[in-house]
Coordinates of C-alpha atoms in Angstrom, one line a residue:
Chain A
X1 CA 29.1 -9.3 133.9
X2 CA 25.9 -8.0 134.9
X3 CA 26.6 -9.4 138.8
X4 CA 29.8 -8.4 139.1
X5 CA 28.2 -5.4 138.3
X6 CA 25.8 -5.5 140.3
X7 CA 27.8 -6.8 143.1
X8 CA 29.5 -2.8 142.9
X9 CA 25.4 -1.5 144.0
X10 CA 24.2 -0.6 140.5
X11 CA 20.6 -1.8 139.9
X12 CA 20.3 -4.2 137.4
X13 CA 19.1 -2.7 133.7
X14 CA 22.3 0.1 134.5
X15 CA 24.4 -3.8 135.1
X16 CA 23.2 -5.2 131.2
X17 CA 24.3 -2.5 129.7
X18 CA 27.1 -1.4 131.5
X19 CA 28.4 -5.4 130.6
X20 CA 27.3 -5.6 127.2
X21 CA 28.8 -2.8 126.1
X22 CA 31.5 -4.0 127.6
X23 CA 30.7 -7.4 126.2
X24 CA 30.8 -5.4 122.7
X25 CA 33.5 -3.5 122.9
X26 CA 35.6 -6.7 123.4
X27 CA 35.0 -8.1 120.8
X28 CA 34.6 -5.4 118.0
X29 CA 38.4 -4.3 118.8
X30 CA 40.5 -7.0 118.7
X31 CA 38.3 -8.1 115.1
X32 CA 39.5 -4.8 114.2
X33 CA 43.3 -5.5 115.8
X34 CA 42.1 -8.9 113.6
X35 CA 41.7 -7.6 110.4
X36 CA 44.6 -5.3 110.3
X37 CA 47.3 -8.6 111.1
X38 CA 45.0 -10.0 108.7
X39 CA 45.7 -7.8 105.6
X40 CA 48.9 -7.5 106.2
X41 CA 48.5 -12.4 106.5
X42 CA 47.3 -12.3 103.8
X43 CA 49.0 -9.5 101.5
X44 CA 52.2 -11.6 103.0
X45 CA 51.1 -15.2 101.8
X46 CA 50.5 -14.0 98.2
X47 CA 53.5 -12.1 97.8
X48 CA 55.5 -15.7 98.7
X49 CA 53.6 -17.4 96.4
X50 CA 54.6 -15.0 93.8
X51 CA 57.8 -15.2 94.9
X52 CA 58.0 -11.3 95.6
X53 CA 58.3 -10.1 99.2
X54 CA 55.0 -8.4 99.9
X55 CA 55.1 -5.1 102.4
X56 CA 59.0 -4.7 104.5
X57 CA 58.9 -1.9 104.9
X58 CA 56.8 0.0 108.3
X59 CA 58.2 -2.2 111.2
X60 CA 59.6 -5.0 111.9
X61 CA 58.7 -7.2 108.5
X62 CA 56.7 -4.8 107.9
X63 CA 54.1 -6.0 110.6
X64 CA 52.8 -2.1 111.2
X65 CA 51.7 -2.1 107.0
X66 CA 48.2 -1.8 108.1
X67 CA 48.1 0.4 109.9
X68 CA 50.5 3.0 108.0
X69 CA 47.2 2.7 105.3
X70 CA 44.6 2.6 107.6
X71 CA 46.8 6.0 109.1
X72 CA 46.7 7.3 105.2
X73 CA 43.2 7.1 104.3
X74 CA 42.1 8.5 107.7
X75 CA 43.6 11.4 106.5
X76 CA 42.5 11.9 102.6
X77 CA 39.8 13.8 101.9
X78 CA 36.6 12.5 101.1
X79 CA 35.5 13.0 97.6
X80 CA 31.6 13.0 97.4
X81 CA 30.4 12.5 93.5
X82 CA 28.1 15.4 92.2
X83 CA 26.2 13.2 91.3
X84 CA 25.7 11.2 94.3
X85 CA 23.1 10.1 96.3
X86 CA 25.1 12.3 99.2
X87 CA 23.4 10.3 102.0
X88 CA 22.8 7.1 101.2
X89 CA 26.7 7.1 99.4
X90 CA 27.8 7.6 102.8
X91 CA 25.4 5.0 104.8
X92 CA 26.5 1.8 102.3
X93 CA 30.2 1.4 103.5
X94 CA 28.6 1.9 107.2
X95 CA 26.0 -0.4 106.2
X96 CA 28.7 -3.2 105.4
X97 CA 31.4 -2.4 108.3
X98 CA 28.6 -2.8 110.6
X99 CA 26.9 -4.9 109.7
X100 CA 30.5 -7.7 109.7
X101 CA 30.6 -6.6 113.7
X102 CA 27.2 -7.7 114.0
X103 CA 27.2 -11.2 113.0
X104 CA 30.2 -11.7 116.1
X105 CA 27.3 -11.8 118.8
X106 CA 26.8 -15.2 119.1
X107 CA 30.2 -16.5 117.7
X108 CA 30.9 -18.2 121.1
X109 CA 34.7 -18.4 122.4
X110 CA 34.4 -20.9 125.2
X111 CA 32.1 -22.6 126.4
X112 CA 29.5 -19.6 128.5
X113 CA 31.6 -17.1 126.8
X114 CA 29.8 -15.5 124.2
X115 CA 27.8 -11.5 124.0
X116 CA 24.7 -13.2 123.0
X117 CA 23.7 -16.9 124.3
X118 CA 21.3 -16.9 121.9
X119 CA 18.3 -20.1 120.7
X120 CA 18.8 -18.6 117.5
X121 CA 22.0 -17.9 117.1
X122 CA 22.6 -19.7 113.3
X123 CA 19.0 -18.3 111.8
X124 CA 20.6 -13.9 113.9
X125 CA 23.7 -14.9 111.6
X126 CA 21.8 -15.7 108.5
X127 CA 19.9 -13.1 109.0
X128 CA 23.4 -11.2 109.4
X129 CA 25.2 -11.8 106.7
X130 CA 21.8 -11.6 104.9
X131 CA 22.1 -7.6 105.2
X132 CA 24.9 -7.8 103.8
X133 CA 24.1 -6.9 100.6
X134 CA 22.6 -3.7 101.1
X135 CA 25.7 -2.2 101.4
X136 CA 27.3 -3.2 97.9
X137 CA 23.6 -2.4 96.8
X138 CA 23.5 1.2 97.6
X139 CA 26.3 2.1 97.3
X140 CA 26.5 0.5 93.5
X141 CA 22.8 2.8 92.8
X142 CA 24.5 5.7 95.1
X143 CA 27.4 6.5 93.2
X144 CA 25.0 6.9 90.0
X145 CA 27.8 6.3 88.0
X146 CA 28.0 3.0 85.3
X147 CA 30.7 0.6 87.2
X148 CA 29.4 0.5 90.4
X149 CA 25.3 -0.3 89.5
X150 CA 26.5 -3.2 87.0
X151 CA 28.8 -4.1 90.5
X152 CA 26.1 -4.0 92.1
X153 CA 23.8 -6.4 90.2
X154 CA 26.1 -8.8 90.7
X155 CA 27.1 -8.7 93.4
X156 CA 22.8 -8.6 94.9
X157 CA 22.5 -11.4 92.3
X158 CA 26.2 -13.8 93.7
X159 CA 25.5 -13.6 97.2
X160 CA 21.5 -14.6 96.8
X161 CA 22.6 -17.4 94.8
X162 CA 25.0 -18.8 97.1
X163 CA 23.3 -18.0 100.2
X164 CA 20.5 -20.0 98.8
X165 CA 22.7 -23.5 99.4
X166 CA 24.5 -22.5 102.4
X167 CA 21.7 -22.0 104.0
X168 CA 20.7 -26.3 103.3
X169 CA 24.3 -26.5 104.7
X170 CA 22.8 -25.1 108.0
X171 CA 20.5 -27.5 107.5
X172 CA 22.3 -30.9 107.3
X173 CA 24.6 -29.3 110.6
X174 CA 21.4 -28.3 112.5
X175 CA 19.4 -31.8 112.4
X176 CA 22.8 -33.4 113.8
X177 CA 23.9 -31.7 116.2
X178 CA 19.6 -31.0 116.5
X179 CA 19.2 -27.3 117.8
X180 CA 20.2 -23.9 116.2
X181 CA 22.3 -22.7 119.1
X182 CA 26.2 -22.4 118.6
X183 CA 27.0 -23.3 121.7
X184 CA 24.7 -26.5 121.1
X185 CA 26.4 -27.1 118.3
X186 CA 30.2 -26.8 119.0
X187 CA 29.1 -28.8 122.3
X188 CA 27.4 -32.1 119.4
X189 CA 30.8 -32.2 117.8
X190 CA 32.5 -33.3 120.6
X191 CA 34.2 -37.4 120.5
X192 CA 33.7 -38.8 116.2
X193 CA 35.6 -42.1 116.5
X194 CA 36.2 -41.4 120.0
X195 CA 39.0 -39.2 118.8
X196 CA 38.7 -36.2 116.7
X197 CA 36.7 -33.6 117.8
X198 CA 34.6 -32.3 114.4
X199 CA 31.6 -32.2 112.2
X200 CA 33.9 -32.4 109.6
X201 CA 35.0 -36.2 110.1
X202 CA 31.7 -37.3 109.4
X203 CA 31.0 -38.4 106.3
X204 CA 28.4 -37.3 105.7
X205 CA 29.0 -33.1 106.4
X206 CA 32.3 -33.6 105.0
X207 CA 31.3 -33.1 101.0
X208 CA 29.0 -30.0 103.6
X209 CA 32.3 -29.6 105.2
X210 CA 33.8 -28.4 100.5
X211 CA 30.4 -27.0 100.1
X212 CA 30.6 -24.2 103.4
X213 CA 34.5 -23.3 102.4
X214 CA 33.5 -22.9 99.0
X215 CA 31.5 -20.9 99.3
X216 CA 31.7 -18.8 101.4
X217 CA 34.4 -18.1 99.0
X218 CA 31.5 -16.7 97.0
X219 CA 29.5 -15.3 99.7
X220 CA 32.3 -12.7 100.7
X221 CA 32.8 -11.6 97.4
X222 CA 36.4 -13.1 97.5
X223 CA 38.5 -14.4 95.1
X224 CA 37.9 -16.8 92.1
X225 CA 34.5 -15.0 92.9
X226 CA 35.6 -11.4 92.9
X227 CA 33.4 -10.9 89.7
X228 CA 31.7 -7.6 91.9
X229 CA 36.2 -6.3 91.6
X230 CA 36.6 -7.6 88.5
X231 CA 38.9 -5.0 88.0
X232 CA 38.9 -5.7 84.3
X233 CA 36.1 -5.7 83.7
X234 CA 34.1 -3.1 86.7
X235 CA 37.2 -0.8 87.4
X236 CA 36.8 -1.3 91.1
X237 CA 33.9 -2.7 91.3
X238 CA 30.6 -1.2 93.5
X239 CA 33.8 0.5 95.2
X240 CA 35.6 2.6 92.1
X241 CA 34.2 5.6 93.4
X242 CA 34.6 6.0 97.4
X243 CA 38.0 7.8 99.0
X244 CA 39.6 7.4 102.5
X245 CA 37.6 6.3 105.0
X246 CA 34.7 5.5 103.1
X247 CA 36.3 2.7 100.7
X248 CA 39.0 1.6 104.3
X249 CA 35.2 0.7 106.1
X250 CA 34.1 -0.7 102.5
X251 CA 37.8 -2.6 102.9
X252 CA 37.7 -3.8 106.3
X253 CA 34.1 -4.4 105.3
X254 CA 35.1 -7.1 103.8
X255 CA 37.6 -8.5 105.9
X256 CA 35.9 -8.6 109.4
X257 CA 33.7 -10.9 106.6
X258 CA 35.9 -13.2 105.7
X259 CA 37.3 -13.6 109.2
X260 CA 33.5 -14.7 110.2
X261 CA 33.8 -16.8 107.3
X262 CA 36.2 -18.6 108.5
X263 CA 35.3 -18.9 112.4
X264 CA 31.9 -19.6 111.1
X265 CA 33.8 -22.5 108.9
X266 CA 35.4 -24.3 112.2
X267 CA 32.8 -23.2 114.4
X268 CA 30.1 -24.7 111.7
X269 CA 32.1 -28.2 110.9
X270 CA 36.0 -27.8 113.0
X271 CA 35.4 -27.9 116.6
X272 CA 35.1 -24.8 116.9
X273 CA 36.4 -24.0 120.4
X274 CA 37.0 -27.7 121.3
X275 CA 40.7 -28.9 120.5
X276 CA 41.1 -30.8 117.4
X277 CA 42.0 -34.7 119.3
X278 CA 39.6 -35.1 121.7
X279 CA 42.6 -36.5 124.0
X280 CA 42.5 -34.3 127.4
X281 CA 45.6 -32.7 128.1
X282 CA 44.0 -30.6 124.2
X283 CA 41.6 -29.3 126.3
X284 CA 44.6 -27.5 129.2
X285 CA 44.7 -25.0 126.0
X286 CA 42.2 -22.3 126.5
X287 CA 39.6 -23.1 123.7
X288 CA 40.4 -19.2 121.9
X289 CA 43.7 -20.3 121.1
X290 CA 42.0 -23.5 119.5
X291 CA 39.1 -22.2 117.7
X292 CA 42.0 -18.9 116.4
X293 CA 44.6 -21.5 114.9
X294 CA 41.0 -22.6 113.2
X295 CA 40.7 -19.3 112.0
X296 CA 43.9 -18.9 110.8
X297 CA 44.7 -22.3 109.4
X298 CA 41.3 -20.9 106.7
X299 CA 42.0 -17.7 106.3
X300 CA 45.1 -19.4 105.1
X301 CA 43.4 -21.6 102.6
X302 CA 41.3 -18.2 101.0
X303 CA 44.9 -16.1 100.4
X304 CA 46.4 -18.9 98.7
X305 CA 43.1 -20.2 96.3
X306 CA 42.9 -16.1 96.0
X307 CA 46.4 -16.5 95.4
X308 CA 46.4 -19.4 92.5
X309 CA 42.8 -19.5 91.6
X310 CA 41.7 -18.1 88.0
X311 CA 38.5 -15.9 88.1
X312 CA 35.6 -17.6 86.9
X313 CA 33.1 -16.2 84.9
X314 CA 29.9 -14.7 86.0
X315 CA 27.7 -17.7 84.3
X316 CA 30.5 -20.3 85.5
X317 CA 29.5 -19.4 88.8
X318 CA 25.7 -18.6 89.2
X319 CA 26.1 -22.1 87.2
X320 CA 27.9 -23.8 90.0
X321 CA 25.8 -21.7 92.2
X322 CA 22.8 -22.5 91.4
X323 CA 23.1 -26.6 88.8
X324 CA 25.9 -28.2 91.5
X325 CA 25.7 -26.9 94.8
X326 CA 22.1 -25.8 95.9
X327 CA 20.8 -29.6 94.4
X328 CA 23.7 -32.1 96.2
X329 CA 23.0 -30.1 98.7
X330 CA 18.5 -30.4 98.4
X331 CA 20.4 -33.9 98.3
X332 CA 22.8 -34.0 101.6
X333 CA 19.8 -32.7 103.1
X334 CA 17.5 -35.1 102.4
X335 CA 20.4 -37.8 103.5
X336 CA 21.1 -36.8 107.0
X337 CA 17.2 -36.6 108.2
X338 CA 17.2 -40.1 106.5
X339 CA 20.3 -40.9 108.8
X340 CA 19.5 -39.0 111.4
X341 CA 15.4 -40.0 111.5
X342 CA 17.0 -44.1 110.9
X343 CA 19.3 -44.6 113.8
X344 CA 18.9 -41.0 115.9
X345 CA 15.0 -41.5 116.3
X346 CA 13.6 -44.6 116.1
X347 CA 13.7 -45.5 112.5
X348 CA 10.1 -45.7 110.2
X349 CA 7.7 -46.9 112.9
Chain B
X1 CA 12.0 -1.0 131.6
X2 CA 14.2 -1.6 129.1
X3 CA 12.0 -4.5 127.6
X4 CA 9.0 -0.6 127.4
X5 CA 11.9 1.3 125.8
X6 CA 12.7 -1.2 123.8
X7 CA 9.8 -1.7 122.7
X8 CA 8.9 2.1 122.0
X9 CA 11.8 2.2 120.6
X10 CA 10.6 0.1 117.6
X11 CA 7.4 0.5 118.0
X12 CA 7.8 4.2 116.9
X13 CA 11.0 3.9 114.2
X14 CA 8.0 1.1 112.6
X15 CA 5.6 3.9 112.3
X16 CA 7.1 6.3 111.1
X17 CA 9.7 4.8 108.9
X18 CA 5.7 3.0 107.6
X19 CA 4.7 6.7 107.2
X20 CA 8.0 8.1 104.9
X21 CA 7.9 3.9 102.9
X22 CA 4.1 6.3 101.2
X23 CA 5.5 9.6 101.2
X24 CA 9.3 9.7 99.9
X25 CA 9.3 10.7 96.9
X26 CA 12.5 8.9 95.1
X27 CA 11.6 4.9 94.8
X28 CA 13.7 3.6 95.9
X29 CA 14.3 5.2 99.3
X30 CA 10.9 4.1 99.2
X31 CA 12.2 0.9 99.6
X32 CA 14.6 1.4 102.5
X33 CA 11.8 2.5 104.8
X34 CA 10.2 -0.8 104.2
X35 CA 13.5 -2.5 104.5
X36 CA 14.1 -0.3 107.8
X37 CA 10.0 -0.9 109.0
X38 CA 10.4 -4.8 108.8
X39 CA 13.5 -4.9 111.1
X40 CA 12.2 -3.1 113.3
X41 CA 9.0 -5.0 113.3
X42 CA 11.5 -8.4 113.9
X43 CA 12.5 -6.3 117.0
X44 CA 9.1 -6.3 117.8
X45 CA 8.5 -10.2 117.7
X46 CA 12.4 -10.7 119.6
X47 CA 10.1 -8.5 122.5
X48 CA 7.5 -11.1 122.4
X49 CA 9.4 -13.4 123.0
X50 CA 9.3 -15.0 118.8
X51 CA 12.7 -14.9 118.5
X52 CA 12.8 -17.5 115.4
X53 CA 9.6 -15.6 113.3
X54 CA 12.1 -12.8 113.9
X55 CA 14.9 -14.2 112.3
X56 CA 12.4 -15.8 109.6
X57 CA 11.7 -12.2 109.2
X58 CA 14.5 -10.3 108.4
X59 CA 15.9 -13.3 106.4
X60 CA 12.6 -14.8 104.2
X61 CA 11.3 -10.1 103.3
X62 CA 14.9 -8.3 104.6
X63 CA 17.6 -10.8 102.9
X64 CA 15.2 -11.8 99.6
X65 CA 12.2 -10.8 99.0
X66 CA 14.0 -6.7 99.1
X67 CA 16.3 -7.0 98.1
X68 CA 14.5 -8.2 94.8
X69 CA 12.2 -5.7 94.8
X70 CA 15.2 -3.3 95.8
X71 CA 16.6 -4.8 92.7
X72 CA 14.1 -4.6 90.2
X73 CA 13.0 -0.8 91.7
X74 CA 16.7 0.9 91.2
X75 CA 16.6 0.0 87.5
X76 CA 13.5 1.6 86.6
X77 CA 14.1 5.3 85.0
X78 CA 11.3 7.2 86.3
X79 CA 10.2 10.2 85.4
X80 CA 8.8 11.5 89.1
X81 CA 6.8 13.8 88.5
X82 CA 4.2 11.2 85.7
X83 CA 3.8 9.3 89.1
X84 CA 2.3 11.8 91.0
X85 CA 0.3 13.0 88.5
X86 CA -2.0 10.2 88.9
X87 CA -2.1 10.4 92.5
X88 CA -6.2 12.8 92.7
X89 CA -7.7 9.5 91.0
X90 CA -6.6 6.9 92.6
X91 CA -6.9 9.1 96.6
X92 CA -10.9 7.4 96.8
X93 CA -9.2 3.5 95.4
X94 CA -6.7 3.4 98.2
X95 CA -8.8 5.0 100.1
X96 CA -11.3 2.7 100.5
X97 CA -8.5 0.2 100.6
X98 CA -7.7 0.9 103.6
X99 CA -11.3 1.6 104.9
X100 CA -11.2 -2.4 104.2
X101 CA -7.6 -3.4 105.5
X102 CA -8.7 -0.6 109.0
X103 CA -12.6 -3.1 109.5
X104 CA -10.6 -5.9 108.9
X105 CA -8.1 -5.8 111.9
X106 CA -11.0 -3.9 114.1
X107 CA -12.9 -7.2 113.5
X108 CA -10.4 -9.1 113.7
X109 CA -8.6 -7.7 117.0
X110 CA -12.7 -8.1 117.9
X111 CA -13.2 -11.4 117.3
X112 CA -10.8 -12.4 119.1
X113 CA -10.9 -10.5 122.1
X114 CA -14.3 -10.6 122.6
X115 CA -15.5 -13.2 120.4
X116 CA -17.5 -16.6 121.2
X117 CA -15.4 -18.3 118.6
X118 CA -12.1 -17.4 120.8
X119 CA -12.2 -19.6 124.2
X120 CA -12.5 -23.3 122.4
X121 CA -10.2 -22.0 120.3
X122 CA -7.7 -20.7 121.5
X123 CA -4.0 -22.3 121.7
X124 CA -3.0 -23.6 124.7
X125 CA -0.4 -22.3 127.2
X126 CA 2.9 -22.0 125.6
X127 CA 4.8 -24.9 127.0
X128 CA 8.6 -22.4 128.5
X129 CA 10.8 -25.9 128.4
X130 CA 10.1 -25.6 124.7
X131 CA 11.5 -23.8 122.4
X132 CA 10.3 -21.3 119.3
X133 CA 11.7 -23.8 117.1
X134 CA 10.2 -27.1 118.5
X135 CA 7.0 -25.4 119.5
X136 CA 6.2 -24.3 115.9
X137 CA 7.3 -27.6 113.8
X138 CA 5.0 -30.0 116.2
X139 CA 2.8 -28.0 115.4
X140 CA 4.1 -27.2 112.5
X141 CA 4.7 -31.2 110.8
X142 CA 0.8 -32.2 112.8
X143 CA -1.8 -30.7 113.1
X144 CA -1.3 -28.6 110.5
X145 CA 1.0 -30.7 108.1
X146 CA -2.0 -30.8 105.4
X147 CA -1.5 -26.8 105.2
X148 CA 1.8 -26.7 105.4
X149 CA 2.1 -29.0 101.8
X150 CA -1.0 -28.2 100.4
X151 CA 1.4 -23.9 101.0
X152 CA 3.9 -26.0 99.5
X153 CA 2.2 -27.0 96.4
X154 CA 0.6 -23.8 95.3
X155 CA 4.3 -22.9 95.2
X156 CA 5.3 -25.3 93.9
X157 CA 2.9 -24.2 91.3
X158 CA 2.8 -20.9 90.9
X159 CA 6.7 -21.2 90.2
X160 CA 6.7 -23.4 87.7
X161 CA 3.7 -21.2 86.2
X162 CA 6.4 -18.1 86.2
X163 CA 9.3 -20.6 84.4
X164 CA 6.1 -21.4 81.9
X165 CA 5.1 -17.9 81.6
X166 CA 8.3 -16.0 80.6
X167 CA 10.0 -18.8 79.1
X168 CA 10.4 -18.6 75.5
X169 CA 12.4 -20.8 73.0
X170 CA 15.1 -18.9 71.6
X171 CA 16.4 -19.7 68.6
X172 CA 20.4 -19.5 67.7
X173 CA 21.2 -20.3 71.1
X174 CA 25.1 -21.8 71.4
X175 CA 24.1 -23.8 75.3
X176 CA 27.6 -25.1 76.2
X177 CA 28.3 -28.8 77.0
X178 CA 30.6 -27.6 80.2
X179 CA 32.1 -31.8 79.7
X180 CA 33.1 -31.4 76.3
X181 CA 34.5 -28.3 77.3
X182 CA 36.1 -29.6 80.4
X183 CA 37.6 -33.1 78.4
X184 CA 39.1 -30.5 74.9
X185 CA 42.8 -30.6 75.2
X186 CA 45.0 -28.3 74.2
X187 CA 46.0 -31.7 70.7
X188 CA 42.6 -30.9 69.8
X189 CA 42.7 -27.5 69.4
X190 CA 46.2 -26.5 68.8
X191 CA 48.5 -27.0 65.9
X192 CA 51.8 -26.6 64.5
X193 CA 52.6 -25.5 60.9
X194 CA 56.0 -25.1 59.5
X195 CA 54.5 -22.9 57.8
X196 CA 57.2 -21.7 54.4
X197 CA 57.9 -17.5 54.5
X198 CA 55.4 -15.6 52.5
X199 CA 52.5 -18.1 52.6
X200 CA 50.0 -17.9 54.5
X201 CA 48.0 -21.0 56.6
X202 CA 45.6 -22.7 54.9
X203 CA 43.1 -24.8 57.6

């Protein structure tokens, strides 16, 4: 795109700036729209599993419910508690929301269709997702209220714990692909057994795919790991003191993070923009459609789990993270690297 | 042009947030300024072409170390006036530390650029074909393998030491046996008793 604007007579810097801004808008705006629709989908799925109707009033089938909610919170007054630390109180939701959008920069939608095709794409995602905890911690501290504070402490411990095992899971995938670049990782998943696309079909990586799905739920604090906003214990967790747009930013950021985790699931383990089968006619369908289909499937799994699995206790959550996921993922790092050493890199010399 | 703008932007923010880390009155704000400094230092490293180091800086320092730091500072109940009281008495010592650090930086940079030892020791030109990670890996696991593993052992010893120092055997703890909890069935725990009206249950 930079070349296109350069042809229009702009200098390189101007063309680069313009094309980057357009690229960011081309990703951020559809993600926002997707978040609005996915909130609706979440409520519909949840309602269907509880034998309710869900949102069905605003627009056909209630499709415009999220936009009505958005308009409502937009018109509400932002209440800032008098004892709160005003600046940090307002910065916290902005951090959550911005960080949730930033990670999308390296997600490939098609070969070459990616905003920043960097060498260390996966590390970038790890780095950005490790920033997400600040929004929660700061909101809990700045609210100057006890339930948000408890929630912030819970959230930071939970996110750090699961980031460790997510790191090891990602290392397995990176070892297999031989690259940190997300496009290269997707391309490396072509043709398992000659007809399947996706690391998930690899017996050594399939357990990692399952663990990543569960860790992603814990990392985004979705049910059954939503202890940061357990309403029976902490009112609404770190969002308790928030209202109107500040609250909406948390909400949108949370769902944007969930979609990102679904996208990562698809990209790392189930072939990203590749079709599930390595069969020529399937490649005629644009890659972005396959990616979205996979994201929607994983989002359905997320809502399904939210609707059916009861919430964990905090000690159970920590036990799962530290005593089960961490040793298992570490074991698989050994297994994968050992297997690759024996087969791909010429054995023990 | 963009590089120059980006460099001055990152550098200015690093210096300013570094200063504000020391100057801000609230320790939580201090930690946040420190995080901003880390983040922009990572930006400077990206400008140098060291994207791997930059990402590690963000993951390790911003993502883990600073979170734990913030965690501790948040929970401290600090009297700010008391914190300020010792400022004058600590000043000479602080200045001494600053002076030593300054001297070391000056010596280090001086030896690097004009010293006699540098030319033989300086690393060869980086192969532009190789990515950051491959270059570092090739060096770390061959030439510096002993130092790398020694660092790992030092960290392991430190970790075990921390556990030994803070662990104390507490009496009266009832640990959970997860396997036993999972094996428990309703018939082990619940019993239907047909009790006559007006009498308590004998268990």
